[in-house]
GROMACS .gro file of C-alpha atoms in nm:
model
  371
    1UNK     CA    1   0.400  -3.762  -3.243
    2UNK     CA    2   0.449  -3.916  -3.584
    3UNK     CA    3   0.703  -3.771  -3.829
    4UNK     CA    4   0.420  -3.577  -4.074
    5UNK     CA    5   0.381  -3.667  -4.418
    6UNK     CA    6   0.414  -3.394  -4.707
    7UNK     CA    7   0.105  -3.244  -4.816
    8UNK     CA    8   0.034  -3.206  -5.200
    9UNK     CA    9   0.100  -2.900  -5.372
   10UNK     CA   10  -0.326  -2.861  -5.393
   11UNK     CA   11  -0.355  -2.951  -5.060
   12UNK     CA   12  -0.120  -2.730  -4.892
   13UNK     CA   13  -0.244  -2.409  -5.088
   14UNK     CA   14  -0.637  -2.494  -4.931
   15UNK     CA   15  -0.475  -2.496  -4.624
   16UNK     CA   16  -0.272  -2.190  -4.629
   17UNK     CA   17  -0.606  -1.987  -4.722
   18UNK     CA   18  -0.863  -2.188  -4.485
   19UNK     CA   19  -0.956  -2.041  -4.102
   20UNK     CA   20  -0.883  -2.404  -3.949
   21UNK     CA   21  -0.802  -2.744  -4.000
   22UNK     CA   22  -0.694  -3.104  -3.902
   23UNK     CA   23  -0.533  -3.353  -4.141
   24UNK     CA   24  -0.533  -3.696  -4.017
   25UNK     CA   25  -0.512  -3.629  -3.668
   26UNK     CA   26  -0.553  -3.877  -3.426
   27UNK     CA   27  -0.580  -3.791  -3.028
   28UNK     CA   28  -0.542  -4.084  -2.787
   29UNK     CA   29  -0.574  -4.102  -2.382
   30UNK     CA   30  -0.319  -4.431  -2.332
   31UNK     CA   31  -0.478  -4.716  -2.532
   32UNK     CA   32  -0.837  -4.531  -2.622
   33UNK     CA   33  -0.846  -4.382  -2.953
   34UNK     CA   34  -1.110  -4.047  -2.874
   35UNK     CA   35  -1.032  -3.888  -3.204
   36UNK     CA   36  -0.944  -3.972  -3.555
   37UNK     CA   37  -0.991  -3.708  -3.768
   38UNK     CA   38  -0.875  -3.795  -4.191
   39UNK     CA   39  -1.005  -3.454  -4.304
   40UNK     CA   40  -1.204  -3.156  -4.143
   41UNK     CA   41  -1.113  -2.780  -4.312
   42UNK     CA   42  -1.326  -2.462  -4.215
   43UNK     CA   43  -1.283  -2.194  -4.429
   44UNK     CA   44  -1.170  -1.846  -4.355
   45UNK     CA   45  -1.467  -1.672  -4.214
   46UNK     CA   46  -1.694  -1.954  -4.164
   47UNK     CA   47  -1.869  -2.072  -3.860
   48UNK     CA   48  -1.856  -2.435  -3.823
   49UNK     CA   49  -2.046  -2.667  -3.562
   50UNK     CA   50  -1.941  -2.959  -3.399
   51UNK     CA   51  -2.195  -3.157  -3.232
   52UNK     CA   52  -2.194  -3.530  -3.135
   53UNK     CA   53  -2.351  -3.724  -2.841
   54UNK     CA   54  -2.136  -3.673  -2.528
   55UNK     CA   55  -1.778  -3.847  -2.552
   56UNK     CA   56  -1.811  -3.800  -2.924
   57UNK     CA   57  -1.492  -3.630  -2.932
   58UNK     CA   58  -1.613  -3.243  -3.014
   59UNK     CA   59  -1.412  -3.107  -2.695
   60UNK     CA   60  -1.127  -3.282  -2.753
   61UNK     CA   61  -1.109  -3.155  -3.157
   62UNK     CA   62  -1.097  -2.799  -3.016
   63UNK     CA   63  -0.832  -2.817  -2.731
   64UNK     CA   64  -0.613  -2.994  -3.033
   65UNK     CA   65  -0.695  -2.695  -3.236
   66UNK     CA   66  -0.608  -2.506  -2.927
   67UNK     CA   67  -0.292  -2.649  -2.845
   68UNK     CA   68  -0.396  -2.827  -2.478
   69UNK     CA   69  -0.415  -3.154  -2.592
   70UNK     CA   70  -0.107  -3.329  -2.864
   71UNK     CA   71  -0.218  -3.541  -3.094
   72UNK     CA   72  -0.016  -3.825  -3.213
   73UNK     CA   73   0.004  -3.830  -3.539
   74UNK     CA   74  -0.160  -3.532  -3.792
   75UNK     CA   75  -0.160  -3.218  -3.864
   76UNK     CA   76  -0.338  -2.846  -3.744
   77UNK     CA   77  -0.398  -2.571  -3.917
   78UNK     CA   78  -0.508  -2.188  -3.756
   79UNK     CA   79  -0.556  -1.905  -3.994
   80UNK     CA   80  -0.361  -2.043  -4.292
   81UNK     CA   81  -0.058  -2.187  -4.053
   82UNK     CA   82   0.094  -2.516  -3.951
   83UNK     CA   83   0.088  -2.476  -3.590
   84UNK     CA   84   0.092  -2.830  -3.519
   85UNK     CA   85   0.417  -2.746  -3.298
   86UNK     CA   86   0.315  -2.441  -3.145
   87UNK     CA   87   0.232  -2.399  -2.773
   88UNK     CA   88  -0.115  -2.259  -2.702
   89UNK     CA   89   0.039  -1.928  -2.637
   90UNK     CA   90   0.185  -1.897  -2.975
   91UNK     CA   91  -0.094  -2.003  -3.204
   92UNK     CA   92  -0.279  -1.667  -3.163
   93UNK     CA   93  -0.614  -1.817  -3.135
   94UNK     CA   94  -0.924  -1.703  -2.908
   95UNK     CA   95  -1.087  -1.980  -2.695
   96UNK     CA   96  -1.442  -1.913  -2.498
   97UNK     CA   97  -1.574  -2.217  -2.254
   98UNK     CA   98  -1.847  -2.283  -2.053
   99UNK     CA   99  -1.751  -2.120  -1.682
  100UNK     CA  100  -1.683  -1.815  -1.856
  101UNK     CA  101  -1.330  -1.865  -1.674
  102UNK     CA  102  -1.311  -1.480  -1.599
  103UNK     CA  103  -1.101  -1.361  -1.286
  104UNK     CA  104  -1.305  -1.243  -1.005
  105UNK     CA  105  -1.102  -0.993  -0.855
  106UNK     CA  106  -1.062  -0.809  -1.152
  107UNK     CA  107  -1.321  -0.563  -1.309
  108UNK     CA  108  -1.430  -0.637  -1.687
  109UNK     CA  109  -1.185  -0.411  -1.829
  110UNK     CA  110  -0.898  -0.565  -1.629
  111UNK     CA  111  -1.017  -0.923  -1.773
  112UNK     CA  112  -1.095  -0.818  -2.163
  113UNK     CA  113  -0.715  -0.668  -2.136
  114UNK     CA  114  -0.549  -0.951  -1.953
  115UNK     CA  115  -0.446  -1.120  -2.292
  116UNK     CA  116  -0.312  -0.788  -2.409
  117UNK     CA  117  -0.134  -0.728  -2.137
  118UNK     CA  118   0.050  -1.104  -2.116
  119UNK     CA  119   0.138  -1.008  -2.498
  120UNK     CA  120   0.309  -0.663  -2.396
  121UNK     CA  121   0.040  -0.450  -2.537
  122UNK     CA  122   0.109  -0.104  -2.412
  123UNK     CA  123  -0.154   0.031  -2.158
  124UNK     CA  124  -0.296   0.322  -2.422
  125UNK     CA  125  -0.383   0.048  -2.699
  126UNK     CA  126  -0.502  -0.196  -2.436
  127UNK     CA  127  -0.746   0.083  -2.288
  128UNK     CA  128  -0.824   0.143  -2.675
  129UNK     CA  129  -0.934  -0.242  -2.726
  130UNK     CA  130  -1.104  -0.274  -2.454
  131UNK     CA  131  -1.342  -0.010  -2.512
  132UNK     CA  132  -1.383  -0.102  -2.899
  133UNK     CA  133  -1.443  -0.521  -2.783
  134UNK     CA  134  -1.687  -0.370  -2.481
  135UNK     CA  135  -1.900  -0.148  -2.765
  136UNK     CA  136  -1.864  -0.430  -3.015
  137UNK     CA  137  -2.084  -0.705  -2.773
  138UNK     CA  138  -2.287  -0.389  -2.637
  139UNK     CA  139  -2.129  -0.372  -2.281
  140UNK     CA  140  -1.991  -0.025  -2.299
  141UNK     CA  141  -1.951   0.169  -2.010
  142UNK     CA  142  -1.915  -0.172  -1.753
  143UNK     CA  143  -1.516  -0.131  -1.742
  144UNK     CA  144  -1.539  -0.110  -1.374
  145UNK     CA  145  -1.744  -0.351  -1.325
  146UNK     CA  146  -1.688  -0.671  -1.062
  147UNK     CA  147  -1.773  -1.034  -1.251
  148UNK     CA  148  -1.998  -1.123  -0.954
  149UNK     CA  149  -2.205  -0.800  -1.046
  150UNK     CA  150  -2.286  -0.932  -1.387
  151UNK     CA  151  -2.607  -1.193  -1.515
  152UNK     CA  152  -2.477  -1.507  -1.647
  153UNK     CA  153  -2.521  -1.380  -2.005
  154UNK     CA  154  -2.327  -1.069  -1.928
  155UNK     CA  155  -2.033  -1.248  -1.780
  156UNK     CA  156  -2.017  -1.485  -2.126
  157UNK     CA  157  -2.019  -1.153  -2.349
  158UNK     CA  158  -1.711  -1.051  -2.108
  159UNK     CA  159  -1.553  -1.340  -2.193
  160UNK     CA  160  -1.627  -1.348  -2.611
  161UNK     CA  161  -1.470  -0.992  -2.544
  162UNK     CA  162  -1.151  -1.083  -2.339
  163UNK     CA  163  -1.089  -1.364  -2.653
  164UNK     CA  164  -1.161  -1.072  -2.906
  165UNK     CA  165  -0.964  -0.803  -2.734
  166UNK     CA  166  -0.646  -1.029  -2.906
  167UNK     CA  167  -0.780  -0.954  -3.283
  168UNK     CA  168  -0.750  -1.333  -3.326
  169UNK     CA  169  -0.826  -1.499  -3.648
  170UNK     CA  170  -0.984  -1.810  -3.498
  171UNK     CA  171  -1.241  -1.835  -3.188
  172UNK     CA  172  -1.288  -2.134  -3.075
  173UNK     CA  173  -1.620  -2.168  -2.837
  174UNK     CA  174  -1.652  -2.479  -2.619
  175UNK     CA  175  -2.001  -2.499  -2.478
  176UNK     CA  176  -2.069  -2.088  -2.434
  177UNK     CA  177  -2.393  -2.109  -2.397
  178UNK     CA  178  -2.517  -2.387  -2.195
  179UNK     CA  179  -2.498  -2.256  -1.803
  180UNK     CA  180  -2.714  -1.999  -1.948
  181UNK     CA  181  -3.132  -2.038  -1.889
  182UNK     CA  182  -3.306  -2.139  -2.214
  183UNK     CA  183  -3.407  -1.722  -2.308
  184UNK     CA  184  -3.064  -1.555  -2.266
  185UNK     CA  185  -2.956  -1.841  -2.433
  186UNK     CA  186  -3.159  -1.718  -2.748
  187UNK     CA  187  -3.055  -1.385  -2.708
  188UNK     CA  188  -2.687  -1.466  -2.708
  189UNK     CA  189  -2.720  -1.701  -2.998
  190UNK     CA  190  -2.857  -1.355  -3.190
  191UNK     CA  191  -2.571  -1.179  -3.032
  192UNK     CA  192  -2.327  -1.424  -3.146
  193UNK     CA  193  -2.456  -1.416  -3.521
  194UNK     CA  194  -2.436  -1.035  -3.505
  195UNK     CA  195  -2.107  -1.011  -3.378
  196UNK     CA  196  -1.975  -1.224  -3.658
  197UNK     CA  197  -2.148  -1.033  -3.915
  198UNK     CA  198  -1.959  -0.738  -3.815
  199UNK     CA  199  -1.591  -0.934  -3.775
  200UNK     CA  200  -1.677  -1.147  -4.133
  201UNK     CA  201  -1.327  -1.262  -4.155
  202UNK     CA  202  -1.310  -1.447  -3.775
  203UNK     CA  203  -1.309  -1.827  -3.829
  204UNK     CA  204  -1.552  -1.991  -3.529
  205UNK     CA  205  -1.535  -2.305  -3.438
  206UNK     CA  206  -1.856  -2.385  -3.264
  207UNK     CA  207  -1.886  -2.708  -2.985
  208UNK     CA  208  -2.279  -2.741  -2.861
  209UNK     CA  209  -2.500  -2.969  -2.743
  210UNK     CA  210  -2.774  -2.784  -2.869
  211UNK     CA  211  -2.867  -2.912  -3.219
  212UNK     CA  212  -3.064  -2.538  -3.217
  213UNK     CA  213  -2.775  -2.336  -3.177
  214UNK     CA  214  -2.569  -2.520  -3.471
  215UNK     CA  215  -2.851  -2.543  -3.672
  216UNK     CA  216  -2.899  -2.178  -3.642
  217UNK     CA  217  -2.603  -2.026  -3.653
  218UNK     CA  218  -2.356  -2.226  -3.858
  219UNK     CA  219  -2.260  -2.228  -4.216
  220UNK     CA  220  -2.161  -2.609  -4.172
  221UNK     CA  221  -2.236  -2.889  -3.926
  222UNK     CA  222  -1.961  -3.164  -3.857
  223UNK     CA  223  -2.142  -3.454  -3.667
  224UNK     CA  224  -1.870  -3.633  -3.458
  225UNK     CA  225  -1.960  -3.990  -3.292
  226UNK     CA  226  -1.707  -4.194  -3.126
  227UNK     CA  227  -1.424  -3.960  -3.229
  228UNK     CA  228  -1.488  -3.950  -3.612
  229UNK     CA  229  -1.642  -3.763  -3.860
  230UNK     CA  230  -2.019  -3.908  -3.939
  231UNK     CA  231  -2.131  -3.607  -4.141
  232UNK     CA  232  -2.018  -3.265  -4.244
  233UNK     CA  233  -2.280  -3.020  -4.441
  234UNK     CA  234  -2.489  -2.741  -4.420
  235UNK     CA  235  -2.783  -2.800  -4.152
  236UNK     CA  236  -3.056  -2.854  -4.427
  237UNK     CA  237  -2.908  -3.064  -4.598
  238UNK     CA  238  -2.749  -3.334  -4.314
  239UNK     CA  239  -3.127  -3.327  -4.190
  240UNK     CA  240  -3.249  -3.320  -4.576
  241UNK     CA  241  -3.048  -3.593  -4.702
  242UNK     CA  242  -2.863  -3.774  -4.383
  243UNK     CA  243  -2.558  -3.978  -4.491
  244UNK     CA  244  -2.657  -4.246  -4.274
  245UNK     CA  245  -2.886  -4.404  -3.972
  246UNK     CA  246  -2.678  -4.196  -3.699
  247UNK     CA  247  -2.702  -3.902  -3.865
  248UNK     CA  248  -3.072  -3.945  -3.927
  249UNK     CA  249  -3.159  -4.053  -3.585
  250UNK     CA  250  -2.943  -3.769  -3.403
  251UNK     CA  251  -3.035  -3.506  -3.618
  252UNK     CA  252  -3.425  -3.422  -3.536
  253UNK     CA  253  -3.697  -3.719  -3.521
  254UNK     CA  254  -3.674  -3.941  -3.804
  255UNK     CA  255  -3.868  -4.258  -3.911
  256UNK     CA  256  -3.669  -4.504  -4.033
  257UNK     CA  257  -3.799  -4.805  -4.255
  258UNK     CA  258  -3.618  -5.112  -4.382
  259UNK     CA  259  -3.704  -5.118  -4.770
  260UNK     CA  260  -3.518  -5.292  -5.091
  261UNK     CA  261  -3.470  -5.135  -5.387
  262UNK     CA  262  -3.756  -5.289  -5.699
  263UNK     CA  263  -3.536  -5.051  -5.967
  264UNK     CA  264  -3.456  -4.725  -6.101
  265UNK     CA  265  -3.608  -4.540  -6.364
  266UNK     CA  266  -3.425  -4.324  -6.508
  267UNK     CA  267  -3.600  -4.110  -6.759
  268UNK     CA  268  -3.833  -4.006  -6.454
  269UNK     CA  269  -3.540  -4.012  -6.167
  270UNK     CA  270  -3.741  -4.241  -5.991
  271UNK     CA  271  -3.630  -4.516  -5.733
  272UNK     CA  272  -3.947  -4.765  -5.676
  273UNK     CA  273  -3.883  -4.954  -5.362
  274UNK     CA  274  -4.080  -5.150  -5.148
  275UNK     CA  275  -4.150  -5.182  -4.743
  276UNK     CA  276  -4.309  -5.522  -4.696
  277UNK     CA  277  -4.579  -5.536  -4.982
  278UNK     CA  278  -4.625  -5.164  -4.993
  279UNK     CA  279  -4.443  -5.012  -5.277
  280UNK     CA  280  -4.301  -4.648  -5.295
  281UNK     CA  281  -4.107  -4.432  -5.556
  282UNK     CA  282  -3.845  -4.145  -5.426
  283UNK     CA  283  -3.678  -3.887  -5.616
  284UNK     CA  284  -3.285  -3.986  -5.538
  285UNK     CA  285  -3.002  -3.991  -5.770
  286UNK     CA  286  -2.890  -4.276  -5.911
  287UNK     CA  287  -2.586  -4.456  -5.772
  288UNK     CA  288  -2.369  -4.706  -5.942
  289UNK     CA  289  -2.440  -4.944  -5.690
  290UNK     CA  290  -2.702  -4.960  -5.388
  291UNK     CA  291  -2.589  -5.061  -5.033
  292UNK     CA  292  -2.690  -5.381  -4.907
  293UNK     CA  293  -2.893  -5.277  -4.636
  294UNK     CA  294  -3.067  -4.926  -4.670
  295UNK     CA  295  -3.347  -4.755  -4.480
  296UNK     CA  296  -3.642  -4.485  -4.563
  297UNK     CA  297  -3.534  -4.160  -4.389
  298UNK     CA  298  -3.917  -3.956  -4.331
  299UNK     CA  299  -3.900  -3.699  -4.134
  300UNK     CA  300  -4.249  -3.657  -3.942
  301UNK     CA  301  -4.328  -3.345  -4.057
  302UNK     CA  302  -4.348  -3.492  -4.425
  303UNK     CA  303  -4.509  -3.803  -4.348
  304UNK     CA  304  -4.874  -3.643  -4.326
  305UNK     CA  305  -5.269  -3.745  -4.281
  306UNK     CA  306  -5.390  -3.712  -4.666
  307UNK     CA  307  -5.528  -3.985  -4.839
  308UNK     CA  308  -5.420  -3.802  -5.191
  309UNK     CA  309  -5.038  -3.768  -5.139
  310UNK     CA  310  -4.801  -3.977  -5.382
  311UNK     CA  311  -4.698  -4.259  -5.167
  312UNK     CA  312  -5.051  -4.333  -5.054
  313UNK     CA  313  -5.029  -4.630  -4.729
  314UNK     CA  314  -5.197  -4.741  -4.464
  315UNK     CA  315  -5.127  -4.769  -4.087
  316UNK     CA  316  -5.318  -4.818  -3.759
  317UNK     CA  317  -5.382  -4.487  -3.570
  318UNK     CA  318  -5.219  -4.553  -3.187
  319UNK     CA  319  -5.188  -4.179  -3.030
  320UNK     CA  320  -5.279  -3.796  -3.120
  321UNK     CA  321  -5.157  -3.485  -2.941
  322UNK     CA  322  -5.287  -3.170  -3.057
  323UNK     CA  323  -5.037  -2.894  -3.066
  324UNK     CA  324  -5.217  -2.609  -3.161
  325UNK     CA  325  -5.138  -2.535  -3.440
  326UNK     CA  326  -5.121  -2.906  -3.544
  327UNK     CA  327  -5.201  -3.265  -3.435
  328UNK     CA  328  -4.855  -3.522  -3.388
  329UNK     CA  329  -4.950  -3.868  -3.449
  330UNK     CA  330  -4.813  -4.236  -3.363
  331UNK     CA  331  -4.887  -4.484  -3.604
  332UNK     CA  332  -4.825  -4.827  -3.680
  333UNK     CA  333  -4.688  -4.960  -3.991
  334UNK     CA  334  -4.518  -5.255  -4.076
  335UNK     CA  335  -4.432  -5.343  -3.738
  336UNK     CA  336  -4.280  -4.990  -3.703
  337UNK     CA  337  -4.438  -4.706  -3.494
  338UNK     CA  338  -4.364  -4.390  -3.712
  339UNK     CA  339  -4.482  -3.993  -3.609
  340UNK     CA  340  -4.658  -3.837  -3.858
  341UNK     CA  341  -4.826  -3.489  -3.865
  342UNK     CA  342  -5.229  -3.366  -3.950
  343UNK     CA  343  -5.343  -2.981  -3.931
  344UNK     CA  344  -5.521  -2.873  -3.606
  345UNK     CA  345  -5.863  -2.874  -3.802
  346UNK     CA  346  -5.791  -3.230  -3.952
  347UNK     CA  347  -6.034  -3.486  -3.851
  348UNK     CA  348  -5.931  -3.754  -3.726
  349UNK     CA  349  -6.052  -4.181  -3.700
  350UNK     CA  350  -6.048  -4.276  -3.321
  351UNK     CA  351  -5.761  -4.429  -3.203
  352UNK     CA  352  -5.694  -4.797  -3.305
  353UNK     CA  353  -5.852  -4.738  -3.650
  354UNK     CA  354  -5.655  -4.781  -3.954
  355UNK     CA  355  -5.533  -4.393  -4.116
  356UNK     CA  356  -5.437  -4.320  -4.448
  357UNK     CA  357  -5.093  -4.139  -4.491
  358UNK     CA  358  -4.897  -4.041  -4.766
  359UNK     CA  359  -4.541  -3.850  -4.855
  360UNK     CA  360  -4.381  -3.645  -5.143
  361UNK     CA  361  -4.147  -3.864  -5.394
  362UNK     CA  362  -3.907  -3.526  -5.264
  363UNK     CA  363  -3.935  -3.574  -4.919
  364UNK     CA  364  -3.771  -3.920  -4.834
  365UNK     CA  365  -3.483  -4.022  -4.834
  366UNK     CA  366  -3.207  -4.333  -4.815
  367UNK     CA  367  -2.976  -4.357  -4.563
  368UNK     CA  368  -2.731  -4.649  -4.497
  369UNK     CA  369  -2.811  -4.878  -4.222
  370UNK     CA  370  -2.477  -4.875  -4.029
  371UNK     CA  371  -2.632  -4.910  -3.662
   0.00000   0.00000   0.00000
């Protein structure tokens, strides 16, 4: 691994206060780069997502955290510690995957105690932790229980408990949740929020799949694709205001239109654009300079059936699919097919007739065409 650099005095004190971090790490597998990392700091307490497409590097980001994989150049932070050099072992961090991983010849108090245990806990405090990580994800009273006599969700709380039973200041969770059927997997998402509102000071770092999951449980979202950082923010806002196309298109439906910028007016915070000959004005803040090629971000829920809204256009009606309690269209417009929403009641033209739409100066917004 490369010799590391010195940190600044500023940075180094974030670090020594923050739940996790990586500074300029880079992970490779022979000649394939899978992660480069410049800067990526949770704070102490927070729950932070990592999502990506598959290969996107989200896995990998946690095992370095963890200690099973060695980057080569970079540094890692746990808890407010370098432990860039530290074996697995020695980094005192909790780690939850997808198999659960639990041994099947011993009962559920036998596995929430087997870290203790490795660590030299004596057998009256190990007893004592068990029983307190047990009550604290609501399996009391299962001590004795074999794995194999557990539900899938069951065996996964067993396993958030066996990483607790350590008091660690980081959890790391690769995947918890998805061998689990669709409504235990809600229930354990609730159970997971819960159990951090009772141990506020655990740092998680979250890996899913499921945009749902992050989305609902995380204070932050970091977007990995190809093995770097595309976008770190709060759900709302990386679906809000995307930094860019990927973002855009992997975070929820979005339509995306090619547009170029007609000027900003600035006593009204207005950007007028224009898609073909239509013109439009959003509500963005003004930027020194405007990228080359940009696109309108509208998500379909804000691109909706009313002649009235602000940025009034056209389009050819091509599908409807009633919902209940609305209607999801496919329209045409400037060569683009876009989704736009009506209400249930909302009559409709027939299909192949042209529609009037329209969207909130609020509701759009630019992204960087980087595809």
């Amino acid at each position: 691994m490369d010799h590391p650099l010195p940190l600044a005095a500023s940075e180094a004190a974030v670090l020594t206060a923050c739940g996790a971090g990586l500074i300029d790490v880079a992970v490779a597998f022979g000649s394939t780069v899978t992660l480069d990392i410049p800067h990526l700091v949770a704070a102490r307490g927070e729950i932070l997502a990592l999502i990506g497409p598959s290969g996107s590097g989200k896995t990998t980001a946690l095992r370095a955290v963890a200690g099973f994989v060695r980057p080569q150049r970079g540094r890692i932070f746990a808890a407010g510690r370098d432990v860039t050099a530290l074996p697995p072992r020695a980094r005192g961090i909790g780690m939850v995957v997808q198999s659960y991983a639990l041994f099947p010849h011993l009962s559920v108090g036998d596995n929430v105690a087997f870290g203790l245990a490795v660590r030299g806990v004596p057998r009256a405090e190990r007893r004592q932790r068990v029983r307190e990580c047990l009550d604290l994800i609501g399996m009391g009273g299962f001590e004795t229980r074999l794995p194999r006599t557990l539900s899938g969700g069951q065996q996964q709380r067993v396993a958030i408990a066996r990483a607790l039973a350590i008091r660690p200041p980081l959890l790391l969770l690769d995947e918890p949740l998805s061998a689990l059927d669709a409504q235990i997997r809600a229930q354990m998402v609730d159970e997971i929020g819960r159990l951090h509102a009772r141990l506020p000071d655990t740092t998680i770092l979250y890996v899913t799949h499921d945009q749902a999951e992050a989305m609902t449980l995380a204070h932050r979202i970091a977007i990995l694709n190809r093995g770097r950082l595309a976008g770190l923010g709060s759900g709302r806002a990386l679906y809000e205001r995307p930094p860019s196309r990927f973002v855009a298109e992997f975070l929820g439906r979005a339509n995306l239109l090619p547009i170029r910028c007609l000027g900003w007016d600035g006593a009204r915070g207005r950007l007028a654009v224009a898609c073909g000959e239509t013109r439009f004005e959003l509500a963005t803040p003004a930027l020194a300079s405007w990228p080359a090629r940009m696109l309108l971000c509208l998500r379909p829920h804000h691109l909706v059936a009313d002649g009235g809204a602000p940025n009034r256009f056209e389009a050819t009606l091509r599908r409807v699919h009633w919902l209940g309690a609305q209607q999801t269209l496919a329209v045409e417009f400037a060569g683009t097919l876009l989704a736009a929403t009506a209400s249930a009641s909302a009559l409709l033209p027939p299909e192949g007739a042209r529609i009037a739409l329209g969207f909130a100066a609020e509701d759009a917004s630019l992204v960087a065409d980087d595809a």
